[in-house]
Coordinates of C-alpha atoms in Angstrom, one line a residue:
L53 CA -28.6 -44.7 -15.0
A54 CA -30.0 -43.4 -11.6
F55 CA -30.3 -40.0 -10.1
N56 CA -31.8 -39.1 -6.7
V57 CA -31.6 -35.6 -5.1
K58 CA -33.4 -34.9 -1.8
S59 CA -32.8 -34.6 1.9
G60 CA -32.0 -38.4 2.3
A61 CA -31.2 -40.0 -1.0
L62 CA -30.4 -43.5 -2.2
S63 CA -29.4 -44.0 -5.8
V64 CA -28.7 -47.5 -7.3
A65 CA -27.8 -48.3 -10.9
G66 CA -27.4 -51.9 -12.2
A67 CA -26.7 -53.6 -15.5
S68 CA -26.1 -57.2 -16.7
N69 CA -25.3 -58.8 -20.0
Y70 CA -25.1 -62.5 -20.9
N71 CA -23.9 -63.8 -24.3
V72 CA -23.5 -67.4 -25.3
I73 CA -22.3 -68.8 -28.6
D74 CA -22.7 -72.6 -28.8
N75 CA -22.3 -73.9 -32.3
K76 CA -21.7 -77.4 -33.7
L77 CA -20.3 -77.9 -37.1
S78 CA -19.6 -81.4 -38.5
T79 CA -18.5 -82.8 -41.9
T80 CA -18.6 -86.6 -41.8
I81 CA -17.9 -89.4 -44.4
D82 CA -18.2 -92.9 -43.1
D83 CA -19.3 -96.4 -44.0
T84 CA -21.5 -97.1 -41.0
N85 CA -24.5 -98.0 -43.2
S86 CA -22.5 -100.7 -45.0
S87 CA -23.1 -104.3 -44.0
N88 CA -20.6 -105.8 -46.5
E89 CA -17.0 -105.8 -45.2
N90 CA -15.8 -106.0 -48.8
T91 CA -17.5 -102.8 -50.0
R92 CA -15.5 -99.6 -50.3
C93 CA -16.7 -96.0 -51.1
T94 CA -14.5 -93.9 -53.5
I95 CA -14.5 -90.1 -53.8
Q96 CA -12.2 -89.1 -56.7
S97 CA -11.2 -85.7 -58.2
H98 CA -9.0 -85.4 -61.3
K99 CA -7.6 -82.2 -59.7
N100 CA -8.1 -81.2 -56.0
L101 CA -10.3 -82.6 -53.3
E102 CA -11.1 -80.7 -50.1
I103 CA -13.3 -81.9 -47.2
A104 CA -13.7 -79.3 -44.4
S105 CA -15.6 -77.9 -41.5
I106 CA -15.0 -74.2 -41.1
D107 CA -16.3 -71.7 -38.5
E108 CA -15.7 -68.4 -40.4
A109 CA -16.4 -66.2 -37.4
S110 CA -17.9 -66.5 -33.9
K111 CA -17.7 -63.0 -32.3
V112 CA -19.2 -60.8 -29.7
N113 CA -18.1 -57.6 -31.3
K114 CA -19.0 -55.3 -28.4
S115 CA -20.7 -56.2 -25.2
E116 CA -21.0 -53.2 -22.9
A117 CA -22.5 -52.2 -19.6
V118 CA -22.6 -48.6 -18.4
T119 CA -23.8 -47.5 -15.0
V120 CA -24.1 -44.0 -13.6
S121 CA -25.4 -43.3 -10.1
V122 CA -25.7 -39.9 -8.5
A123 CA -27.1 -39.2 -5.0
G124 CA -27.3 -35.6 -3.8
A125 CA -28.6 -34.9 -0.3
L126 CA -27.5 -34.2 3.3
V127 CA -27.2 -38.0 3.6
G128 CA -26.8 -39.6 0.2
I129 CA -25.7 -43.1 -1.0
A130 CA -24.9 -43.9 -4.6
G131 CA -24.2 -47.5 -5.8
G132 CA -23.5 -48.9 -9.2
G133 CA -23.1 -52.6 -10.2
A134 CA -22.6 -54.3 -13.6
G135 CA -21.8 -57.8 -14.7
I136 CA -21.0 -59.1 -18.2
Y137 CA -20.6 -62.9 -18.9
N138 CA -19.6 -64.0 -22.3
T139 CA -19.0 -67.7 -23.4
I140 CA -18.1 -69.3 -26.7
N141 CA -18.3 -73.1 -26.7
N142 CA -18.1 -74.4 -30.3
E143 CA -17.5 -77.9 -31.7
T144 CA -16.0 -78.1 -35.2
K145 CA -15.2 -81.5 -36.5
T146 CA -14.2 -83.2 -39.8
T147 CA -14.2 -87.0 -39.7
I148 CA -13.4 -89.7 -42.3
T149 CA -14.3 -93.3 -41.0
G150 CA -14.0 -96.7 -42.5
A151 CA -13.7 -98.1 -46.0
I152 CA -13.3 -94.8 -47.8
N153 CA -11.0 -94.2 -50.7
L154 CA -10.1 -90.6 -51.3
K155 CA -8.2 -89.8 -54.6
A156 CA -6.9 -86.6 -56.2
G157 CA -5.0 -86.1 -59.4
H158 CA -4.1 -88.7 -62.1
D159 CA -0.9 -90.5 -62.7
G160 CA -1.6 -91.2 -66.4
S161 CA -1.3 -94.9 -66.1
D162 CA -4.5 -95.5 -68.1
G163 CA -3.1 -93.6 -71.1
N164 CA -4.8 -90.3 -70.3
D165 CA -2.8 -87.2 -69.4
S166 CA -1.5 -87.0 -65.9
S167 CA -2.7 -84.2 -63.6
Q168 CA -1.6 -82.7 -60.3
G169 CA -4.1 -83.1 -57.5
N170 CA -4.1 -82.3 -53.8
I171 CA -6.2 -83.7 -50.9
T172 CA -7.0 -81.3 -48.0
I173 CA -9.0 -82.4 -45.0
K174 CA -9.3 -79.7 -42.3
S175 CA -11.2 -78.1 -39.5
E176 CA -10.9 -74.4 -38.8
E177 CA -11.9 -71.8 -36.3
K178 CA -10.9 -68.7 -38.3
N179 CA -12.0 -65.8 -36.1
T180 CA -13.3 -66.4 -32.5
D181 CA -13.3 -63.1 -30.7
L182 CA -14.8 -61.6 -27.5
R183 CA -14.8 -57.8 -26.9
S184 CA -16.5 -56.3 -23.8
E185 CA -16.3 -53.3 -21.5
I186 CA -17.8 -52.1 -18.2
V187 CA -17.8 -48.4 -17.3
G188 CA -19.2 -47.2 -14.0
A189 CA -19.4 -43.9 -12.2
Q190 CA -20.9 -43.3 -8.7
V191 CA -21.1 -39.8 -7.2
S192 CA -22.6 -39.0 -3.8
T193 CA -22.6 -36.4 -1.0
G194 CA -22.5 -39.3 1.4
A195 CA -21.1 -42.7 0.3
A196 CA -20.4 -44.2 -3.1
L197 CA -19.8 -47.8 -4.1
G198 CA -19.1 -49.3 -7.5
V199 CA -18.7 -53.0 -8.5
G200 CA -17.9 -54.3 -12.0
I201 CA -17.6 -58.1 -12.8
L202 CA -16.5 -59.2 -16.3
H203 CA -15.9 -62.8 -17.3
N204 CA -15.0 -64.0 -20.8
T205 CA -14.5 -67.7 -21.5
I206 CA -13.7 -69.6 -24.7
E207 CA -13.8 -73.4 -24.6
N208 CA -13.9 -74.7 -28.2
Q209 CA -13.2 -78.2 -29.5
L210 CA -11.6 -78.5 -32.9
E211 CA -10.9 -81.9 -34.4
T212 CA -9.9 -83.5 -37.7
N213 CA -10.0 -87.4 -37.5
I214 CA -9.3 -90.3 -39.8
N215 CA -10.7 -93.5 -38.2
E216 CA -11.2 -97.1 -38.8
S217 CA -14.5 -98.9 -38.7
V218 CA -15.5 -102.5 -37.8
V219 CA -18.0 -104.4 -40.0
N220 CA -18.7 -108.0 -39.3
D221 CA -15.7 -108.1 -37.1
Q222 CA -13.5 -106.8 -39.9
S223 CA -11.5 -103.6 -39.5
R224 CA -11.7 -101.2 -42.4
S225 CA -9.5 -98.1 -42.8
P226 CA -9.5 -95.1 -45.1
Q227 CA -7.0 -94.9 -48.0
L228 CA -5.8 -91.5 -49.2
Q229 CA -3.9 -91.2 -52.5
A230 CA -2.9 -88.0 -54.3
H231 CA -0.8 -87.2 -57.4
G232 CA 0.4 -84.2 -55.4
N233 CA 0.1 -83.2 -51.7
I234 CA -2.0 -84.5 -48.9
E235 CA -2.7 -82.2 -45.9
L236 CA -4.6 -83.0 -42.7
K237 CA -4.9 -80.0 -40.4
S238 CA -6.8 -78.3 -37.6
D239 CA -6.2 -74.5 -37.2
S240 CA -7.8 -72.2 -34.6
T241 CA -7.5 -68.5 -34.0
Q242 CA -9.1 -67.4 -30.8
K243 CA -9.0 -64.1 -29.0
V244 CA -10.4 -62.1 -26.1
S245 CA -9.2 -58.8 -27.6
Q246 CA -10.9 -56.6 -25.0
S247 CA -12.0 -57.3 -21.5
K248 CA -11.9 -54.0 -19.6
T249 CA -13.6 -52.7 -16.5
I250 CA -13.4 -49.0 -15.6
S251 CA -15.0 -47.5 -12.5
V252 CA -14.8 -44.2 -10.6
S253 CA -16.5 -43.5 -7.2
A254 CA -16.4 -40.1 -5.5
A255 CA -18.2 -39.1 -2.3
L256 CA -17.9 -36.4 0.4
A257 CA -17.8 -39.2 3.0
A258 CA -16.5 -42.6 1.8
A259 CA -16.0 -44.2 -1.6
A260 CA -15.2 -47.7 -2.6
D261 CA -14.7 -49.6 -5.9
Y262 CA -14.2 -53.3 -6.8
N263 CA -13.6 -54.4 -10.3
E264 CA -12.8 -57.9 -11.7
S265 CA -11.9 -58.8 -15.2
R266 CA -11.3 -62.5 -16.0
T267 CA -10.4 -64.1 -19.4
K268 CA -10.1 -67.8 -19.8
N269 CA -9.4 -70.1 -22.9
L270 CA -9.6 -73.8 -22.4
S271 CA -9.9 -74.8 -26.1
T272 CA -8.4 -77.8 -27.8
T273 CA -7.2 -78.2 -31.4
K274 CA -6.4 -81.7 -32.6
V275 CA -5.7 -83.7 -35.8
S276 CA -5.4 -87.4 -35.8
M277 CA -4.6 -90.0 -38.5
N278 CA -5.8 -92.9 -36.3
S279 CA -6.0 -95.5 -39.1
G280 CA -5.3 -96.1 -42.8
T281 CA -2.8 -95.3 -45.4
I282 CA -1.4 -92.2 -47.0
T283 CA 0.3 -92.2 -50.5
A284 CA 1.3 -88.8 -51.8
K285 CA 3.5 -88.2 -54.8
D286 CA 4.7 -84.9 -53.3
N287 CA 4.3 -84.0 -49.6
F288 CA 2.3 -85.0 -46.6
T289 CA 1.5 -82.6 -43.8
L290 CA -0.3 -83.4 -40.5
S291 CA -0.6 -80.2 -38.5
S292 CA -2.4 -78.8 -35.4
K293 CA -2.1 -75.0 -35.0
S294 CA -3.5 -72.9 -32.2
S295 CA -3.2 -69.1 -32.0
N296 CA -4.5 -67.4 -28.9
E297 CA -4.8 -63.9 -27.5
L298 CA -6.1 -63.0 -24.0
I299 CA -6.4 -59.5 -22.6
A300 CA -7.8 -58.6 -19.2
E301 CA -7.8 -55.1 -17.7
S302 CA -9.2 -53.7 -14.5
L303 CA -9.0 -50.0 -13.8
G304 CA -10.5 -47.9 -11.0
A305 CA -10.3 -44.9 -8.7
S306 CA -12.0 -44.1 -5.4
V307 CA -12.0 -40.7 -3.8
G308 CA -13.8 -39.9 -0.5
G309 CA -13.7 -36.9 1.8
V310 CA -13.2 -39.2 4.7
G311 CA -11.7 -42.2 3.0
G312 CA -11.4 -44.2 -0.3
V313 CA -10.9 -47.8 -1.0
G314 CA -10.2 -49.4 -4.4
V315 CA -9.6 -53.0 -5.3
M316 CA -8.9 -54.1 -8.9
A317 CA -8.3 -57.7 -10.0
A318 CA -7.4 -58.9 -13.5
S319 CA -6.5 -62.5 -14.7
S320 CA -5.8 -64.3 -17.9
E321 CA -5.8 -68.1 -17.9
L322 CA -4.8 -70.3 -20.9
G323 CA -4.9 -74.1 -21.0
N324 CA -5.7 -76.9 -18.7
T325 CA -3.2 -79.2 -17.1
N326 CA -5.4 -82.3 -17.9
K327 CA -5.6 -81.7 -21.7
N328 CA -3.5 -81.4 -24.8
E329 CA -4.5 -78.1 -26.2
S330 CA -2.7 -78.7 -29.5
E331 CA -2.2 -82.3 -30.7
A332 CA -1.1 -84.0 -33.9
S333 CA -1.0 -87.8 -33.9
I334 CA -0.4 -90.8 -36.1
G335 CA -2.0 -94.0 -34.8
N336 CA -0.9 -97.6 -34.6
N337 CA -0.1 -99.4 -37.8
V338 CA -0.7 -96.3 -40.0
Q339 CA 1.3 -96.2 -43.2
V340 CA 2.6 -93.0 -44.8
N341 CA 4.5 -92.7 -48.0
A342 CA 5.5 -89.3 -49.5
N343 CA 8.3 -87.2 -50.8
K344 CA 8.5 -84.9 -47.7
I345 CA 6.6 -85.6 -44.5
T346 CA 5.8 -83.0 -41.8
I347 CA 4.0 -83.8 -38.5
T348 CA 3.7 -80.9 -36.2
S349 CA 1.7 -79.3 -33.3
S350 CA 2.1 -75.7 -32.3
S351 CA 0.6 -73.0 -30.1
K352 CA 1.3 -69.2 -30.4
D353 CA -0.1 -67.2 -27.5
D354 CA -0.2 -63.5 -26.4
I355 CA -1.4 -62.9 -22.8
L356 CA -2.0 -59.7 -20.8
A357 CA -3.5 -59.0 -17.4
E358 CA -3.3 -55.4 -16.1
A359 CA -4.8 -54.0 -12.9
I360 CA -4.5 -50.3 -11.8
S361 CA -6.1 -49.0 -8.6
S362 CA -6.0 -45.6 -7.0
A363 CA -7.7 -44.2 -3.8
G364 CA -7.8 -41.0 -1.9
G365 CA -9.2 -39.7 1.3
F366 CA -8.7 -36.9 3.9
I367 CA -8.4 -39.4 6.8
G368 CA -7.4 -42.6 5.1
A369 CA -7.2 -44.4 1.7
G370 CA -6.4 -47.9 0.5
A371 CA -5.7 -49.2 -3.0
G372 CA -5.0 -52.7 -4.1
A373 CA -4.4 -54.2 -7.5
N374 CA -3.8 -57.8 -8.5
A375 CA -2.9 -59.0 -12.0
T376 CA -2.2 -62.6 -12.8
T377 CA -1.5 -64.7 -15.9
A378 CA -1.4 -68.5 -16.0
T379 CA -0.6 -70.8 -19.0
N380 CA -0.9 -74.5 -19.0
Q381 CA -0.6 -75.0 -22.7
N382 CA 0.4 -78.5 -24.0
A383 CA 1.5 -79.0 -27.6
V384 CA 2.0 -82.8 -28.4
T385 CA 3.0 -84.8 -31.4
N386 CA 2.5 -88.5 -31.2
I387 CA 3.5 -91.5 -33.4
G388 CA 1.8 -94.8 -32.6
E389 CA 3.2 -98.3 -32.4
K390 CA 4.2 -100.1 -35.7
A391 CA 3.5 -97.0 -37.7
K392 CA 5.4 -96.9 -41.0
I393 CA 6.5 -93.4 -42.1
I394 CA 8.6 -93.4 -45.3
A395 CA 9.8 -90.3 -47.1
D396 CA 11.9 -90.0 -50.2
E397 CA 13.6 -86.8 -49.0
S398 CA 12.8 -85.7 -45.4
I399 CA 10.8 -86.2 -42.2
T400 CA 10.0 -83.4 -39.8
L401 CA 8.4 -84.1 -36.4
S402 CA 7.9 -81.2 -34.0
S403 CA 6.0 -79.6 -31.1
K404 CA 6.3 -75.8 -30.6
I405 CA 5.0 -73.2 -28.2
Q406 CA 5.6 -69.5 -28.4
Q407 CA 4.2 -67.3 -25.7
D408 CA 4.5 -63.6 -25.0
K409 CA 3.1 -61.4 -22.2
I410 CA 2.0 -58.2 -24.0

């Protein structure tokens, strides 16, 4: 906030805001400390078994910058500038490696009562959200200039992996068995629900505004059964699900007695051409036996970029607005060589993308 009133006045207001969230979550079960290739570790539940890494929330609820600059004089110059830079870069991983037996439920083969039991192995980003706003006002009897820069970036890595290990040159793989359902999944919900710049400049002589709002999401969500066997009495599901929302808005007005110039830019970018943003894969030689089998990758995306500019002047005025959206989202489902997938009823393999410009 700046005010300056005298015969020759210069008033400058500035604000900056930097926010970074960089978390690492990991749940790991492995046999890397075992030197005996014949030893296996067993984790068994007579009902349900869940192994998970969950980021409940990574949020910047409200990141704001407000600038007000007023210069009053025979010759006055008022300037306001603000920058907000928000980044979320989390890693959330759940990994099972090597000679690990995971069991849930009981089939009653030893004379005891049978029981339903499900196995769930998952990684989740439940609520990633960035909300930010820049508001600027510049008023001068001479010239007024306003600049607002707002960048929001999400680049999370979400993975659920079932891997083999090698001990004494022997490959060892996990075995998952359930007297019910087995589900391996990675689910992410990521949003830039507000990214807005608003600026107004007014002067008796000349006024100018430049606003820029950029949102970018380069996150990946993956689930991989790279090695091992699956035996489920009921259903087996391997799913990677990504849900994304990006909003970028740039709004401004410039009014000058002589002339006004306003330039507003907004952009929303989702995905990277060099990555699979949502991926579900079955590796080489993996064996799956279940009643129903579903292997799917999906991405559901809402994208908005809006730019509005206005300018006015007695002699001349110019206004420019540029809004762009770009999506390079890849949803991929892979089945490796010599994999055996056997279902009593049905097998569903799919890759899906649903995108809307809101």
